[in-house]
Amino acid sequence: MKIKLHDKYFTPFVSAKEIDVALDKMAAKMADDLGDEIPVFIGVLNGSFMMVSDFVKKYPKPCEVSFVKLASYEGVESTEDIQHLIGLSEDVSGRTVVILEDIIDTGNTLESIYDIFGGKGTKDLRIATLFHKPEAYRKDLKIDYIGIEIPNKFIVGYGLDYNGLGRDLPEVYQIKNTQHMTNIVLFGKPGAGKGTQAEFLKTKYNLVHISTGDVFRFNMKNDTELGKLAKSFIHEGQLVPDSVTIDMLQAEVEKNTDANGFIFDGFPRTAAQAKALDVFLESKNMELSGTVALEANDEVLIERLLERGKVSGRADDQDETKIRNRFDEYNEKTAPLIDFYTTQEKFHSVNGIGSIADITGRLSAVIDLLNVKA
Ligand code: AMP
């Protein structure tokens, strides 16, 4: 589950179990390397407190444990960043010292600590870290023991914090860098008014409107391969196969990568499409803000569609059997998505009966609320 710390969201990244396994391995390897030496483990606060606590419990031989903290001198009028250690009371001369870090990224902190210990006459000075970011590391210092290598992402948990929060978490989370977009799915049976409302909403919120039905119709009109493929399904009031529709939707999103957000109208219509949409958006650092269903009863919708069919000439709007078939498709394949999005706390519905302006007002109220929460 995603968590929120201050203003940012984080998603699970390294489990408590994976941490445990990594520490087991490090402890075993180190014990092997150090033989009968009794090491002095030096944890670097604040971040390392959890790691040190768990690590020393796993270390199978006698050891000493101490903590240091790196601090800049205060009140010194110097532009140089002079750092010193707080907390080291032990005499470490002639001893085997292992610096225990929770994470090493650029290596700046590590280098300062290593330099300070370098002047203390240790017999052997080693470095161990639970997490290491090879892409961020800028130093030549050899790191003797690495638990888990991670990409250059901001992480919290297991001692690591974001502005003070998150140190207490037993597992590690990574920051979720989703873009600030308004991405809305408009649900509703054929005739519910999705297309009409999308036209108003796209102007009001400066969004790109993607109607999969419109894209199919455009392709049919231009007799493209995609159009030929979709034609038979659409004319019978059946859904076009998922693989075709999903690829097409993704291509439409890719064409508008600098958009403020999207209104998805008529997509997703199946569970497979909904899952594919989540995966695809995540790969783009995007996510759905929410989904809104326009509710109206079947008899009202049939009347509306038959009227529309007279004007638009859409074959699938002129035949009541085909219309009912589209409703059946909706009930069978699309309605289950209500549960899917309710679980994600992303499902909303509004009354789709009334004047166009009233319905736009109802939809806007939902979207405004989603934008406030984002
Ligand atoms: P619409 O204009 O949204 O009512 O769509 C018209 C027709 O296009 C539908 O009845 C389907 O045959 C096809 N279609 C539109 N969107 C999808 C979708 N997401 N999945 C499968 N078929 C779709």
Coordinates of C-alpha atoms and ligand atoms in Angstrom, one line a residue:
M1 CA 0.0 0.0 0.0
K2 CA 1.2 3.5 -0.7
I3 CA 1.9 5.8 2.3
K4 CA 2.0 9.6 2.6
L5 CA 4.7 11.4 4.5
H6 CA 4.3 15.1 4.6
D7 CA 3.4 16.1 1.1
K8 CA 4.8 13.0 -0.7
Y9 CA 3.6 9.5 -1.5
F10 CA 5.8 6.4 -1.2
T11 CA 5.3 2.8 -2.4
P12 CA 6.8 -0.4 -0.9
F13 CA 10.3 -1.1 -2.3
V14 CA 12.3 -3.4 -0.1
S15 CA 10.5 -5.8 2.3
A16 CA 11.5 -6.5 5.9
K17 CA 12.3 -10.1 4.7
E18 CA 14.7 -8.9 2.0
I19 CA 16.5 -6.7 4.5
D20 CA 16.8 -9.6 6.9
V21 CA 18.3 -11.8 4.3
A22 CA 20.8 -9.1 3.3
L23 CA 21.9 -8.5 6.9
D24 CA 22.3 -12.3 7.5
K25 CA 24.7 -12.5 4.5
M26 CA 26.7 -9.5 5.5
A27 CA 27.1 -10.7 9.1
A28 CA 28.2 -14.1 8.0
K29 CA 30.7 -12.8 5.5
M30 CA 32.1 -10.2 7.9
A31 CA 32.5 -12.8 10.8
D32 CA 34.4 -15.0 8.4
D33 CA 36.7 -12.2 7.3
L34 CA 37.5 -10.8 10.7
G35 CA 38.3 -14.2 12.3
D36 CA 39.1 -13.8 16.0
E37 CA 39.3 -10.0 16.0
I38 CA 36.7 -8.4 18.2
P39 CA 35.5 -5.5 16.0
V40 CA 34.2 -2.2 17.2
F41 CA 31.0 -1.5 15.1
I42 CA 30.4 2.2 14.7
G43 CA 26.9 3.1 13.6
V44 CA 26.4 6.4 12.0
L45 CA 23.3 8.2 13.4
N46 CA 20.5 8.8 12.9
G47 CA 19.7 6.6 10.0
S48 CA 21.7 3.5 11.0
F49 CA 20.0 2.8 14.4
M50 CA 17.7 0.0 13.0
M51 CA 20.3 -1.5 10.8
V52 CA 22.9 -1.7 13.6
S53 CA 20.4 -3.1 16.1
D54 CA 19.5 -5.9 13.7
F55 CA 23.0 -6.4 12.4
V56 CA 24.7 -6.9 15.7
K57 CA 22.1 -9.5 16.8
K58 CA 23.1 -11.5 13.7
Y59 CA 26.8 -11.1 14.2
P60 CA 27.8 -14.5 15.5
K61 CA 30.8 -13.5 17.6
P62 CA 31.7 -11.0 20.3
C63 CA 31.7 -7.4 19.3
E64 CA 31.5 -3.9 20.6
V65 CA 29.0 -1.3 19.5
S66 CA 29.1 2.4 19.5
F67 CA 27.4 5.3 17.6
V68 CA 28.6 8.5 16.2
K69 CA 26.9 11.4 14.6
L70 CA 28.4 13.8 12.1
A71 CA 27.9 17.5 12.8
S72 CA 29.0 20.8 11.3
Y73 CA 30.6 23.2 13.8
E74 CA 28.2 25.9 14.6
G75 CA 29.1 29.6 15.0
V76 CA 32.4 29.2 13.2
E77 CA 32.8 31.9 10.6
S78 CA 34.1 29.9 7.8
T79 CA 32.8 29.0 4.4
E80 CA 34.5 25.7 4.6
D81 CA 32.3 22.8 5.7
I82 CA 34.2 21.7 8.8
Q83 CA 32.6 18.5 10.3
H84 CA 33.3 16.7 13.4
L85 CA 32.1 13.5 15.1
I86 CA 29.9 13.6 18.2
G87 CA 29.8 10.6 20.5
L88 CA 33.0 8.7 20.0
S89 CA 34.3 8.0 23.5
E90 CA 36.2 4.7 22.8
D91 CA 39.9 4.6 22.1
V92 CA 40.0 2.8 18.8
S93 CA 43.7 2.8 18.3
G94 CA 45.0 -0.6 17.4
R95 CA 41.4 -1.9 16.9
T96 CA 39.4 -3.3 14.0
V97 CA 36.7 -0.8 13.3
V98 CA 33.8 -1.3 11.0
I99 CA 31.7 1.7 10.1
L100 CA 28.0 0.7 9.7
E101 CA 25.9 2.8 7.4
D102 CA 22.3 2.5 6.5
I103 CA 22.8 4.0 3.1
I104 CA 25.7 5.3 1.0
D105 CA 24.7 7.5 -2.0
T106 CA 27.2 10.2 -3.0
G107 CA 29.7 9.1 -0.3
N108 CA 30.2 12.6 1.1
T109 CA 29.3 11.7 4.6
L110 CA 31.2 8.5 4.5
E111 CA 34.3 10.2 3.3
S112 CA 34.2 12.7 6.2
I113 CA 33.8 9.9 8.7
Y114 CA 36.5 7.8 7.1
D115 CA 39.0 10.7 7.2
I116 CA 38.3 11.4 10.9
F117 CA 38.8 7.7 11.7
G118 CA 41.9 7.6 9.6
G119 CA 43.7 9.8 12.2
K120 CA 42.8 7.6 15.1
G121 CA 45.4 4.8 14.6
T122 CA 43.0 2.0 13.9
K123 CA 44.5 -1.3 13.0
D124 CA 41.9 -2.0 10.3
L125 CA 39.1 0.3 9.1
R126 CA 36.3 -1.1 7.1
I127 CA 33.0 0.1 5.7
A128 CA 29.7 -1.7 5.6
T129 CA 26.3 -0.4 4.3
L130 CA 22.9 -1.9 4.0
F131 CA 22.0 0.1 0.9
H132 CA 24.2 1.4 -1.8
K133 CA 23.4 3.6 -4.8
P134 CA 26.1 2.8 -7.3
E135 CA 24.8 5.4 -9.8
A136 CA 25.1 8.2 -7.2
Y137 CA 28.4 7.2 -5.6
R138 CA 31.2 9.7 -6.4
K139 CA 34.1 8.5 -4.3
D140 CA 37.0 6.1 -4.7
L141 CA 36.7 4.7 -1.2
K142 CA 36.2 1.0 -1.2
I143 CA 33.0 -0.2 0.4
D144 CA 33.8 -3.6 2.0
Y145 CA 30.3 -4.9 2.6
I146 CA 27.1 -4.0 0.7
G147 CA 23.7 -5.4 1.6
I148 CA 21.5 -4.3 -1.3
E149 CA 22.3 -2.2 -4.3
I150 CA 19.5 0.1 -5.3
P151 CA 18.9 2.6 -8.2
N152 CA 19.3 6.3 -7.5
K153 CA 15.9 6.8 -6.0
F154 CA 14.8 8.5 -2.8
I155 CA 13.9 6.0 -0.1
V156 CA 12.5 6.1 3.4
G157 CA 11.9 3.6 6.2
Y158 CA 14.1 1.3 8.3
G159 CA 15.9 4.3 9.8
L160 CA 15.7 6.5 6.8
D161 CA 13.5 9.6 6.9
Y162 CA 11.9 12.2 4.8
N163 CA 12.0 15.4 6.8
G164 CA 11.9 13.5 10.1
L165 CA 9.2 11.0 9.2
G166 CA 9.4 7.4 8.2
R167 CA 12.4 6.2 10.3
D168 CA 10.1 3.8 12.3
L169 CA 8.9 1.8 9.3
P170 CA 10.0 -1.8 9.3
E171 CA 10.4 -1.9 5.5
V172 CA 11.7 0.5 2.9
Y173 CA 9.6 2.6 0.6
Q174 CA 10.5 4.6 -2.6
I175 CA 9.2 8.0 -3.5
K176 CA 6.4 8.0 -6.0
N177 CA 7.1 10.7 -8.6
T178 CA 3.8 10.9 -10.2
Q179 CA 3.2 13.9 -12.3
H180 CA 0.5 16.3 -11.2
M181 CA -2.2 15.6 -13.8
T182 CA -5.9 15.3 -13.9
N183 CA -6.6 11.9 -15.4
I184 CA -10.3 11.0 -15.4
V185 CA -12.1 7.9 -16.7
L186 CA -15.7 8.7 -17.7
F187 CA -17.9 5.6 -17.3
G188 CA -21.4 5.2 -18.5
K189 CA -23.5 3.1 -20.8
P190 CA -23.8 4.1 -24.4
G191 CA -25.9 7.3 -24.6
A192 CA -25.1 8.3 -21.0
G193 CA -23.5 11.5 -22.3
K194 CA -19.8 10.8 -21.9
G195 CA -18.8 12.4 -25.2
T196 CA -20.9 15.5 -24.7
Q197 CA -19.6 16.0 -21.2
A198 CA -16.0 15.3 -22.1
E199 CA -16.2 18.2 -24.6
F200 CA -17.1 20.6 -21.8
L201 CA -14.7 19.2 -19.3
K202 CA -11.7 19.1 -21.6
T203 CA -12.1 22.9 -22.1
K204 CA -12.7 23.6 -18.5
Y205 CA -9.7 21.7 -17.2
N206 CA -7.5 21.9 -20.2
L207 CA -7.4 18.1 -20.8
V208 CA -6.9 15.9 -23.8
H209 CA -10.1 13.9 -24.6
I210 CA -9.5 10.4 -25.8
S211 CA -12.6 8.6 -27.0
T212 CA -11.8 5.1 -28.2
G213 CA -15.1 5.0 -30.0
D214 CA -14.1 8.2 -31.9
V215 CA -10.7 6.8 -32.8
F216 CA -12.3 3.6 -34.1
R217 CA -14.8 5.6 -36.2
F218 CA -12.0 7.8 -37.6
N219 CA -10.2 4.7 -38.6
M220 CA -13.2 3.1 -40.2
K221 CA -14.0 6.3 -42.1
N222 CA -10.4 6.3 -43.5
D223 CA -10.5 2.6 -44.1
T224 CA -7.3 1.9 -42.2
E225 CA -6.2 -1.6 -41.2
L226 CA -7.4 -0.8 -37.7
G227 CA -10.7 0.5 -39.0
K228 CA -11.2 -2.7 -41.1
L229 CA -10.5 -4.8 -38.1
A230 CA -12.8 -3.0 -35.7
K231 CA -15.7 -2.6 -38.1
S232 CA -17.4 -6.0 -37.7
F233 CA -17.3 -5.8 -33.9
I234 CA -18.6 -2.3 -33.8
H235 CA -21.4 -2.9 -36.2
E236 CA -22.7 -5.8 -34.1
G237 CA -22.5 -3.8 -30.9
Q238 CA -19.6 -6.0 -29.6
L239 CA -16.4 -4.9 -28.0
V240 CA -13.3 -4.7 -30.1
P241 CA -10.7 -7.2 -28.7
D242 CA -8.6 -5.9 -25.8
S243 CA -5.2 -6.3 -27.4
V244 CA -6.2 -4.0 -30.3
T245 CA -7.9 -1.4 -28.1
I246 CA -5.2 -1.3 -25.4
D247 CA -2.4 -0.7 -28.0
M248 CA -4.5 2.0 -29.7
L249 CA -5.2 3.8 -26.4
Q250 CA -1.5 3.8 -25.5
A251 CA -0.6 5.3 -28.8
E252 CA -3.1 8.1 -28.3
V253 CA -1.6 8.9 -24.9
E254 CA 1.9 8.8 -26.3
K255 CA 0.9 11.5 -28.9
N256 CA 0.1 13.9 -26.1
T257 CA 2.9 13.5 -23.6
D258 CA 2.9 17.1 -22.5
A259 CA -0.8 17.1 -21.7
N260 CA -2.2 18.5 -18.4
G261 CA -4.2 15.4 -18.1
F262 CA -6.6 13.1 -20.0
I263 CA -10.3 12.3 -20.1
F264 CA -10.6 8.7 -21.0
D265 CA -14.1 8.2 -22.6
G266 CA -15.1 4.7 -23.4
F267 CA -11.9 3.2 -22.0
P268 CA -11.4 1.0 -20.0
R269 CA -14.3 -1.2 -20.8
T270 CA -13.0 -4.6 -19.5
A271 CA -11.0 -5.7 -16.5
A272 CA -8.0 -6.4 -18.8
Q273 CA -8.1 -2.9 -20.1
A274 CA -8.3 -1.4 -16.6
K275 CA -5.3 -3.4 -15.5
A276 CA -3.3 -2.5 -18.6
L277 CA -4.2 1.2 -18.1
D278 CA -2.8 1.1 -14.5
V279 CA 0.4 -0.6 -15.6
F280 CA 0.8 1.8 -18.6
L281 CA 0.2 4.9 -16.6
E282 CA 2.6 3.8 -13.9
S283 CA 5.3 3.3 -16.5
K284 CA 4.8 6.9 -17.5
N285 CA 4.8 8.1 -13.8
M286 CA 1.2 8.9 -14.2
E287 CA -1.9 7.7 -12.4
L288 CA -5.7 8.0 -12.6
S289 CA -7.1 10.8 -10.4
G290 CA -10.4 9.1 -10.4
T291 CA -13.3 7.6 -12.4
V292 CA -16.8 9.0 -12.7
A293 CA -19.9 7.1 -13.9
L294 CA -22.8 8.9 -15.5
E295 CA -25.9 7.0 -14.3
A296 CA -29.1 6.8 -16.3
N297 CA -31.7 4.1 -16.8
D298 CA -31.8 2.0 -19.9
E299 CA -35.1 3.2 -21.3
V300 CA -34.0 6.9 -21.2
L301 CA -30.7 5.8 -22.9
I302 CA -32.4 3.9 -25.7
E303 CA -34.6 6.8 -26.5
R304 CA -31.6 9.1 -26.6
L305 CA -29.5 6.7 -28.8
L306 CA -32.3 6.2 -31.3
E307 CA -32.6 10.0 -31.6
R308 CA -28.8 10.3 -32.0
G309 CA -28.8 7.6 -34.6
K310 CA -31.2 9.6 -36.8
V311 CA -28.8 12.6 -36.8
S312 CA -25.4 11.0 -36.7
G313 CA -26.1 8.1 -39.0
R314 CA -24.2 5.7 -36.7
A315 CA -25.3 2.2 -37.6
D316 CA -24.9 1.0 -34.0
D317 CA -27.3 3.7 -32.8
Q318 CA -30.1 2.9 -35.2
D319 CA -31.1 -0.6 -34.2
E320 CA -32.5 -1.4 -30.8
T321 CA -31.2 -5.0 -30.8
K322 CA -27.6 -3.7 -31.3
I323 CA -28.1 -1.0 -28.6
R324 CA -29.3 -3.7 -26.1
N325 CA -26.3 -5.8 -27.1
R326 CA -24.0 -2.9 -26.1
F327 CA -25.8 -2.6 -22.8
D328 CA -25.3 -6.3 -22.2
E329 CA -21.6 -5.9 -23.0
Y330 CA -21.5 -3.1 -20.5
N331 CA -23.3 -5.0 -17.7
E332 CA -21.2 -8.1 -18.3
K333 CA -17.7 -6.6 -18.9
T334 CA -17.6 -3.0 -17.8
A335 CA -19.8 -2.9 -14.7
P336 CA -17.3 -5.2 -12.8
L337 CA -14.8 -2.3 -13.0
I338 CA -16.9 -0.5 -10.4
D339 CA -15.5 -2.9 -7.8
F340 CA -12.0 -2.6 -9.3
Y341 CA -12.0 1.2 -8.8
T342 CA -13.9 1.2 -5.6
T343 CA -11.1 -1.0 -4.1
Q344 CA -8.6 1.7 -5.2
E345 CA -10.9 4.4 -3.7
K346 CA -11.2 5.9 -7.2
F347 CA -14.9 5.3 -8.1
H348 CA -17.5 8.0 -8.1
S349 CA -20.8 8.3 -9.8
V350 CA -23.2 11.2 -10.7
N351 CA -26.8 11.4 -11.8
G352 CA -26.7 11.6 -15.6
I353 CA -30.2 12.8 -16.0
G354 CA -30.8 16.5 -16.3
S355 CA -29.7 19.5 -18.3
I356 CA -26.2 19.3 -19.9
A357 CA -25.0 22.2 -17.8
D358 CA -26.3 20.6 -14.6
I359 CA -24.5 17.4 -15.3
T360 CA -21.3 19.2 -16.2
G361 CA -21.7 20.9 -12.8
R362 CA -22.0 17.6 -11.0
L363 CA -19.0 16.1 -12.8
S364 CA -16.9 19.2 -12.1
A365 CA -17.7 19.0 -8.4
V366 CA -16.2 15.5 -8.3
I367 CA -13.1 16.5 -10.4
D368 CA -12.5 19.6 -8.2
L369 CA -12.5 17.4 -5.1
L370 CA -10.0 15.0 -6.8
N371 CA -7.7 17.9 -7.6
V372 CA -7.8 19.2 -4.1
K373 CA -6.9 15.8 -2.7
A374 CA -4.0 15.3 -5.2
Ligands
AMP1 P1 -18.5 4.4 -28.1 O1 -18.5 5.5 -29.1 O2 -17.7 4.7 -26.9 O3 -19.9 4.0 -27.7 O4 -17.9 3.1 -28.8 C1 -18.4 2.5 -30.0 C2 -18.0 1.1 -30.2 O5 -16.5 1.1 -30.3 C3 -18.2 0.1 -29.0 O6 -19.5 -0.4 -29.1 C4 -17.2 -0.9 -29.3 O7 -17.5 -1.8 -30.3 C5 -16.0 -0.1 -29.7 N1 -15.2 0.3 -28.5 C6 -15.0 1.6 -28.1 N2 -14.2 1.6 -27.0 C7 -13.9 0.3 -26.8 C8 -13.1 -0.3 -25.8 N3 -12.5 0.4 -24.8 N4 -13.0 -1.6 -25.8 C9 -13.6 -2.4 -26.8 N5 -14.3 -1.8 -27.8 C10 -14.5 -0.5 -27.7

